[in-house]
Amino acid sequence: MIVDPTIIHVVLTGGVGSRLWPLSRKTQPKQYLDLFAGKSLFEMTVERNANIANKVLIVGNIDNHHLSCKVMEKFNISHSYIVELTPRNTAAAIAFAAFSSNPDDILIITPSDHIIEGEDSYKEALNQAIDLAKNNYLVTFGIKPTKPETGYGYIEFDGENVLAFHEKPNSETANHFLEKGNFYWNSGLFCFKAGVYLAELMALEPDVYDQSKLVWEANIAGVLDFDLSLQIPSISVDYAVMERSTNIKVVPSNFEWSDLGSFESVYDYLVLTGHPVDSEGNIVIGTTTYTSFVGLKNCLLVYSPDALLVLQKENSQKVKQVYQHLESIDSPLL
């Protein structure tokens, strides 16, 4: 008798959202901010996949574990946690999820901080990915570009075959990708069997595989050992596996997607959903205090109790420089 594989939704909750400072902080990263109709991105991520997966596995660091637990109290869903005492990037995080699963379990890997609109299109893409994963492929999801975005990586494709992955481009290269037409944005969403991922990781990055296995075998109720974890090379799943494997398929995804990785993305989403905007395209986030923009266009004022950020939305990627400066002086504002 053929038994359907268990579908496990693996939610990656690491990251501090440095390009969304001062809203996103180390103590309250962007995925936990209730900015979206009273819900957080993390909550929306779990909700979105609740009817597809049999269970949820949350992989995150010790600093945000209590935030994840608080959100999961809202759900009557089978779930468990893997708690990293020190982050070792996504290749290892996904390895822990795979080691905790049966080899034929299908893992749907999602970050916890993305916006996705279009439920039917999303489910259609997931079902297509699950079918490919059943046939032992590593599957990534490609998003059709709507503009020459420089903040995303790109996937060059031919049908469902991946020709190459490309790092975040400059403006000229991004325009070239858009003109060619056979490039997707790299969504950071993946689907594959646990055993297939581990086999590829072992072949391509044996040190990451071996050290992650040692750490997992020493886990106590899902909590990972700090000292052993430090021995794992910190490598992303893209570098470790997806960009080097010959066993990759890409699913074209017609749903609306954003990683909300910058205030430009947040701006576009908020305006689309009815957030107040003045006649020159300026918006305020975080306060109802009357604010007037004079001689400015397409700007954001971002308020938090201890910091103000004013920026033109086209310069949103530069917010990370502010964060890095504050980090260099060990500022309490992080």
Tab-separated table of C-alpha atoms in Angstrom:
chain	number	residue	atom	x	y	z
A	1	MET	CA	0.000	0.000	0.000
A	2	ILE	CA	1.328	3.430	-0.992
A	3	VAL	CA	1.243	5.868	1.923
A	4	ASP	CA	1.224	9.597	1.284
A	5	PRO	CA	4.343	11.270	2.662
A	6	THR	CA	4.142	13.522	5.681
A	7	ILE	CA	4.254	17.185	4.676
A	8	ILE	CA	6.178	19.288	7.191
A	9	HIS	CA	6.125	23.072	7.102
A	10	VAL	CA	9.562	24.237	8.233
A	11	VAL	CA	9.464	27.876	9.325
A	12	LEU	CA	12.806	29.674	9.517
A	13	THR	CA	12.584	32.510	12.034
A	14	GLY	CA	16.159	33.820	12.112
A	15	GLY	CA	17.199	37.294	11.015
A	16	VAL	CA	16.738	40.725	12.551
A	17	GLY	CA	15.474	42.700	9.541
A	18	SER	CA	18.235	45.312	9.708
A	19	ARG	CA	16.854	47.196	6.678
A	20	LEU	CA	13.632	47.797	8.616
A	21	TRP	CA	15.269	49.554	11.564
A	22	PRO	CA	13.988	51.231	13.783
A	23	LEU	CA	10.793	49.120	13.621
A	24	SER	CA	12.698	45.841	13.535
A	25	ARG	CA	15.039	45.237	16.493
A	26	LYS	CA	16.984	42.292	17.858
A	27	THR	CA	14.375	41.962	20.609
A	28	GLN	CA	11.447	42.232	18.163
A	29	PRO	CA	12.464	41.294	14.599
A	30	LYS	CA	10.223	42.245	11.690
A	31	GLN	CA	8.535	38.827	11.473
A	32	TYR	CA	6.912	39.409	14.884
A	33	LEU	CA	5.664	42.971	14.341
A	34	ASP	CA	1.863	43.222	14.269
A	35	LEU	CA	1.877	45.588	11.299
A	36	PHE	CA	-0.512	43.743	9.032
A	37	ALA	CA	-4.169	44.013	10.057
A	38	GLY	CA	-3.173	43.130	13.622
A	39	LYS	CA	-1.184	40.073	12.551
A	40	SER	CA	2.526	39.462	12.269
A	41	LEU	CA	4.281	38.034	9.227
A	42	PHE	CA	5.141	34.941	11.275
A	43	GLU	CA	1.480	34.362	12.133
A	44	MET	CA	0.441	34.854	8.510
A	45	THR	CA	3.127	32.377	7.375
A	46	VAL	CA	1.850	29.622	9.681
A	47	GLU	CA	-1.766	30.361	8.775
A	48	ARG	CA	-1.033	30.257	5.032
A	49	ASN	CA	0.313	26.701	5.148
A	50	ALA	CA	-1.959	25.253	7.834
A	51	ASN	CA	-4.191	23.350	5.398
A	52	ILE	CA	-1.277	21.978	3.359
A	53	ALA	CA	1.143	20.630	5.957
A	54	ASN	CA	0.562	17.842	8.490
A	55	LYS	CA	2.702	19.579	11.071
A	56	VAL	CA	4.839	22.655	11.673
A	57	LEU	CA	8.505	22.714	12.649
A	58	ILE	CA	9.871	26.080	13.779
A	59	VAL	CA	13.628	26.607	13.561
A	60	GLY	CA	14.882	29.729	15.294
A	61	ASN	CA	17.305	31.172	17.775
A	62	ILE	CA	17.001	31.301	21.528
A	63	ASP	CA	16.423	35.074	21.487
A	64	ASN	CA	13.169	34.862	19.529
A	65	HIS	CA	11.934	31.478	20.774
A	66	HIS	CA	9.533	33.053	23.287
A	67	LEU	CA	8.062	35.217	20.505
A	68	SER	CA	7.407	32.150	18.352
A	69	CYS	CA	5.793	30.322	21.280
A	70	LYS	CA	3.484	33.268	21.924
A	71	VAL	CA	2.276	33.283	18.305
A	72	MET	CA	1.795	29.505	18.186
A	73	GLU	CA	-0.567	29.693	21.185
A	74	LYS	CA	-3.129	31.039	18.694
A	75	PHE	CA	-3.080	27.837	16.639
A	76	ASN	CA	-4.422	24.361	17.250
A	77	ILE	CA	-1.734	22.833	15.037
A	78	SER	CA	0.762	20.050	15.718
A	79	HIS	CA	4.102	21.816	16.015
A	80	SER	CA	7.573	21.526	17.491
A	81	TYR	CA	10.693	23.665	17.854
A	82	ILE	CA	14.384	23.483	17.080
A	83	VAL	CA	16.175	26.126	19.141
A	84	GLU	CA	19.599	27.339	18.047
A	85	LEU	CA	21.772	28.825	20.790
A	86	THR	CA	23.909	30.454	18.098
A	87	PRO	CA	22.832	31.014	14.472
A	88	ARG	CA	24.726	29.024	11.809
A	89	ASN	CA	22.846	30.139	8.683
A	90	THR	CA	20.202	28.375	6.607
A	91	ALA	CA	22.100	25.331	5.312
A	92	ALA	CA	22.485	24.072	8.879
A	93	ALA	CA	19.035	25.216	10.009
A	94	ILE	CA	17.404	23.172	7.247
A	95	ALA	CA	19.723	20.244	8.002
A	96	PHE	CA	18.444	20.170	11.587
A	97	ALA	CA	14.867	20.053	10.278
A	98	ALA	CA	15.803	17.236	7.905
A	99	PHE	CA	17.633	15.219	10.588
A	100	SER	CA	14.541	15.486	12.796
A	101	SER	CA	12.325	14.091	10.005
A	102	ASN	CA	11.973	10.783	8.198
A	103	PRO	CA	13.923	10.619	4.896
A	104	ASP	CA	10.737	10.534	2.763
A	105	ASP	CA	9.020	13.391	4.619
A	106	ILE	CA	8.525	16.373	2.329
A	107	LEU	CA	9.725	19.657	3.788
A	108	ILE	CA	8.195	22.958	2.716
A	109	ILE	CA	10.813	25.534	3.710
A	110	THR	CA	9.584	29.087	4.206
A	111	PRO	CA	11.042	32.180	5.816
A	112	SER	CA	8.731	33.679	8.425
A	113	ASP	CA	8.821	37.244	7.108
A	114	HIS	CA	7.308	37.176	3.606
A	115	ILE	CA	4.022	38.547	2.282
A	116	ILE	CA	2.154	36.283	-0.148
A	117	GLU	CA	-1.174	37.153	-1.772
A	118	GLY	CA	-3.249	34.846	-3.957
A	119	GLU	CA	-4.243	31.720	-2.062
A	120	ASP	CA	-5.242	29.623	-5.090
A	121	SER	CA	-2.039	30.414	-7.015
A	122	TYR	CA	0.042	29.704	-3.935
A	123	LYS	CA	-1.557	26.292	-3.357
A	124	GLU	CA	-1.201	25.432	-7.049
A	125	ALA	CA	2.525	26.198	-6.909
A	126	LEU	CA	2.953	24.201	-3.696
A	127	ASN	CA	1.158	21.169	-5.114
A	128	GLN	CA	3.366	21.300	-8.221
A	129	ALA	CA	6.455	21.525	-6.017
A	130	ILE	CA	5.321	18.618	-3.833
A	131	ASP	CA	4.842	16.433	-6.940
A	132	LEU	CA	8.384	17.252	-8.090
A	133	ALA	CA	9.752	16.635	-4.598
A	134	LYS	CA	8.120	13.183	-4.576
A	135	ASN	CA	10.309	12.443	-7.614
A	136	ASN	CA	13.429	13.344	-5.624
A	137	TYR	CA	14.026	16.854	-6.962
A	138	LEU	CA	15.073	19.865	-4.925
A	139	VAL	CA	12.493	22.516	-5.782
A	140	THR	CA	12.748	26.281	-5.612
A	141	PHE	CA	10.009	28.831	-6.339
A	142	GLY	CA	10.582	31.573	-8.916
A	143	ILE	CA	8.667	34.844	-8.851
A	144	LYS	CA	8.075	36.680	-12.133
A	145	PRO	CA	9.805	40.083	-11.803
A	146	THR	CA	7.636	43.182	-11.988
A	147	LYS	CA	10.544	45.661	-11.956
A	148	PRO	CA	14.365	45.684	-12.137
A	149	GLU	CA	14.768	44.985	-8.425
A	150	THR	CA	18.337	45.121	-7.083
A	151	GLY	CA	17.471	43.750	-3.642
A	152	TYR	CA	16.693	40.181	-4.775
A	153	GLY	CA	18.704	37.314	-6.203
A	154	TYR	CA	17.611	35.933	-9.582
A	155	ILE	CA	17.067	32.484	-11.102
A	156	GLU	CA	17.833	31.991	-14.800
A	157	PHE	CA	15.549	29.278	-16.160
A	158	ASP	CA	14.482	27.227	-19.163
A	159	GLY	CA	11.047	25.797	-18.461
A	160	GLU	CA	11.255	24.057	-15.080
A	161	ASN	CA	15.024	23.670	-15.369
A	162	VAL	CA	17.367	26.028	-13.514
A	163	LEU	CA	20.214	27.319	-15.688
A	164	ALA	CA	21.908	29.482	-13.055
A	165	PHE	CA	21.442	31.460	-9.864
A	166	HIS	CA	22.547	35.098	-9.864
A	167	GLU	CA	23.375	37.284	-6.888
A	168	LYS	CA	21.667	40.628	-6.276
A	169	PRO	CA	22.459	42.651	-9.423
A	170	ASN	CA	23.154	46.322	-10.045
A	171	SER	CA	20.497	48.384	-11.841
A	172	GLU	CA	21.926	47.792	-15.320
A	173	THR	CA	22.080	44.022	-14.853
A	174	ALA	CA	18.585	43.919	-13.312
A	175	ASN	CA	17.198	45.748	-16.358
A	176	HIS	CA	18.990	43.251	-18.616
A	177	PHE	CA	17.418	40.337	-16.720
A	178	LEU	CA	13.984	41.911	-17.091
A	179	GLU	CA	14.443	42.424	-20.842
A	180	LYS	CA	15.626	38.837	-21.439
A	181	GLY	CA	12.492	37.444	-19.825
A	182	ASN	CA	13.846	34.094	-18.585
A	183	PHE	CA	14.740	35.268	-15.091
A	184	TYR	CA	12.753	34.884	-11.887
A	185	TRP	CA	13.246	36.514	-8.528
A	186	ASN	CA	14.619	33.978	-6.054
A	187	SER	CA	11.889	33.702	-3.421
A	188	GLY	CA	13.814	31.777	-0.757
A	189	LEU	CA	11.020	29.171	-0.656
A	190	PHE	CA	11.992	25.509	-1.137
A	191	CYS	CA	10.448	22.036	-1.184
A	192	PHE	CA	12.186	18.660	-1.053
A	193	LYS	CA	12.395	15.339	0.743
A	194	ALA	CA	14.406	15.458	3.946
A	195	GLY	CA	16.643	12.607	2.793
A	196	VAL	CA	17.280	14.132	-0.629
A	197	TYR	CA	18.413	17.417	0.922
A	198	LEU	CA	20.745	15.662	3.356
A	199	ALA	CA	22.259	13.553	0.552
A	200	GLU	CA	22.989	16.688	-1.490
A	201	LEU	CA	24.391	18.517	1.537
A	202	MET	CA	26.633	15.552	2.365
A	203	ALA	CA	27.948	15.486	-1.213
A	204	LEU	CA	28.440	19.231	-1.650
A	205	GLU	CA	29.285	20.465	1.878
A	206	PRO	CA	30.343	17.408	3.898
A	207	ASP	CA	31.686	19.526	6.765
A	208	VAL	CA	28.323	21.279	7.214
A	209	TYR	CA	26.589	17.905	7.046
A	210	ASP	CA	28.914	16.183	9.542
A	211	GLN	CA	28.968	18.991	12.081
A	212	SER	CA	25.199	19.562	11.850
A	213	LYS	CA	24.626	15.847	12.396
A	214	LEU	CA	26.796	15.901	15.525
A	215	VAL	CA	24.885	18.892	16.855
A	216	TRP	CA	21.515	17.306	16.139
A	217	GLU	CA	22.489	14.017	17.792
A	218	ALA	CA	23.400	15.974	20.948
A	219	ASN	CA	20.157	17.998	21.065
A	220	ILE	CA	18.115	18.033	24.246
A	221	ALA	CA	14.393	18.361	23.524
A	222	GLY	CA	15.183	20.286	20.344
A	223	VAL	CA	17.635	22.688	21.996
A	224	LEU	CA	21.041	22.615	20.299
A	225	ASP	CA	24.422	22.681	22.000
A	226	PHE	CA	26.194	26.057	21.797
A	227	ASP	CA	29.830	24.906	21.669
A	228	LEU	CA	29.187	22.139	19.139
A	229	SER	CA	27.166	24.532	16.969
A	230	LEU	CA	30.144	26.887	16.665
A	231	GLN	CA	31.932	24.169	14.678
A	232	ILE	CA	29.364	24.308	11.859
A	233	PRO	CA	30.448	26.468	8.882
A	234	SER	CA	27.989	29.345	8.498
A	235	ILE	CA	26.749	28.946	4.913
A	236	SER	CA	23.381	29.716	3.325
A	237	VAL	CA	21.359	26.955	1.683
A	238	ASP	CA	21.752	28.815	-1.618
A	239	TYR	CA	25.555	28.691	-1.529
A	240	ALA	CA	25.769	25.233	0.008
A	241	VAL	CA	23.263	23.342	-2.122
A	242	MET	CA	20.817	25.145	-4.393
A	243	GLU	CA	23.381	26.976	-6.556
A	244	ARG	CA	25.548	23.862	-6.992
A	245	SER	CA	23.195	20.895	-7.229
A	246	THR	CA	22.317	19.398	-10.623
A	247	ASN	CA	19.050	18.108	-9.201
A	248	ILE	CA	17.073	21.380	-9.104
A	249	LYS	CA	13.677	22.289	-10.546
A	250	VAL	CA	11.969	25.674	-10.404
A	251	VAL	CA	8.225	26.194	-10.074
A	252	PRO	CA	6.932	29.409	-11.665
A	253	SER	CA	4.819	31.151	-9.075
A	254	ASN	CA	1.991	33.477	-10.045
A	255	PHE	CA	1.112	34.616	-6.541
A	256	GLU	CA	1.964	38.113	-5.318
A	257	TRP	CA	5.140	37.948	-3.256
A	258	SER	CA	7.416	40.258	-1.314
A	259	ASP	CA	10.047	39.533	1.298
A	260	LEU	CA	9.346	42.975	2.823
A	261	GLY	CA	13.091	43.303	3.084
A	262	SER	CA	13.136	47.068	2.754
A	263	PHE	CA	10.981	50.076	3.474
A	264	GLU	CA	10.329	50.404	-0.248
A	265	SER	CA	8.608	46.993	-0.147
A	266	VAL	CA	6.750	47.949	3.038
A	267	TYR	CA	5.727	51.264	1.447
A	268	ASP	CA	4.354	49.557	-1.665
A	269	TYR	CA	2.432	47.017	0.404
A	270	LEU	CA	0.953	49.544	2.830
A	271	VAL	CA	-0.165	51.909	0.049
A	272	LEU	CA	-1.710	48.975	-1.811
A	273	THR	CA	-3.710	48.051	1.297
A	274	GLY	CA	-5.052	51.547	1.943
A	275	HIS	CA	-2.476	53.124	4.260
A	276	PRO	CA	-2.790	56.951	4.297
A	277	VAL	CA	-0.577	58.677	1.717
A	278	ASP	CA	-0.382	62.389	0.907
A	279	SER	CA	-0.626	64.003	-2.537
A	280	GLU	CA	3.149	63.729	-3.051
A	281	GLY	CA	3.341	60.052	-2.111
A	282	ASN	CA	4.676	60.500	1.431
A	283	ILE	CA	3.617	58.221	4.287
A	284	VAL	CA	4.039	57.945	8.053
A	285	ILE	CA	4.569	54.640	9.844
A	286	GLY	CA	4.313	54.083	13.581
A	287	THR	CA	2.543	57.230	14.794
A	288	THR	CA	-0.730	59.117	14.360
A	289	THR	CA	0.962	62.450	15.171
A	290	TYR	CA	0.117	64.992	12.481
A	291	THR	CA	3.021	65.134	10.043
A	292	SER	CA	3.453	67.439	7.059
A	293	PHE	CA	6.027	66.848	4.322
A	294	VAL	CA	7.068	70.063	2.560
A	295	GLY	CA	8.969	69.879	-0.719
A	296	LEU	CA	9.386	66.107	-0.437
A	297	LYS	CA	8.098	63.259	-2.590
A	298	ASN	CA	7.828	59.506	-1.988
A	299	CYS	CA	9.294	59.741	1.491
A	300	LEU	CA	8.661	57.790	4.679
A	301	LEU	CA	8.767	58.957	8.258
A	302	VAL	CA	9.187	55.916	10.497
A	303	TYR	CA	8.503	56.481	14.180
A	304	SER	CA	9.495	54.450	17.195
A	305	PRO	CA	9.591	55.688	20.816
A	306	ASP	CA	13.373	56.052	20.822
A	307	ALA	CA	14.246	56.750	17.169
A	308	LEU	CA	13.017	58.470	14.008
A	309	LEU	CA	13.947	57.524	10.461
A	310	VAL	CA	13.227	59.750	7.475
A	311	LEU	CA	14.058	58.430	4.022
A	312	GLN	CA	13.167	58.544	0.378
A	313	LYS	CA	11.733	55.151	-0.505
A	314	GLU	CA	14.166	54.640	-3.413
A	315	ASN	CA	17.044	54.716	-0.888
A	316	SER	CA	15.557	52.025	1.341
A	317	GLN	CA	18.462	49.607	0.852
A	318	LYS	CA	20.762	52.145	2.564
A	319	VAL	CA	18.955	51.781	5.905
A	320	LYS	CA	21.188	48.785	6.537
A	321	GLN	CA	24.137	51.215	6.659
A	322	VAL	CA	22.463	53.031	9.563
A	323	TYR	CA	22.014	49.710	11.340
A	324	GLN	CA	25.648	48.741	10.718
A	325	HIS	CA	26.839	52.078	12.102
A	326	LEU	CA	24.771	51.629	15.267
A	327	GLU	CA	26.127	48.101	15.549
A	328	SER	CA	29.722	49.367	15.262
A	329	ILE	CA	29.226	51.682	18.260
A	330	ASP	CA	27.320	49.041	20.230
A	331	SER	CA	24.238	51.243	20.361
A	332	PRO	CA	21.326	50.276	22.647
A	333	LEU	CA	19.022	51.319	19.777
A	334	LEU	CA	19.438	47.879	18.188
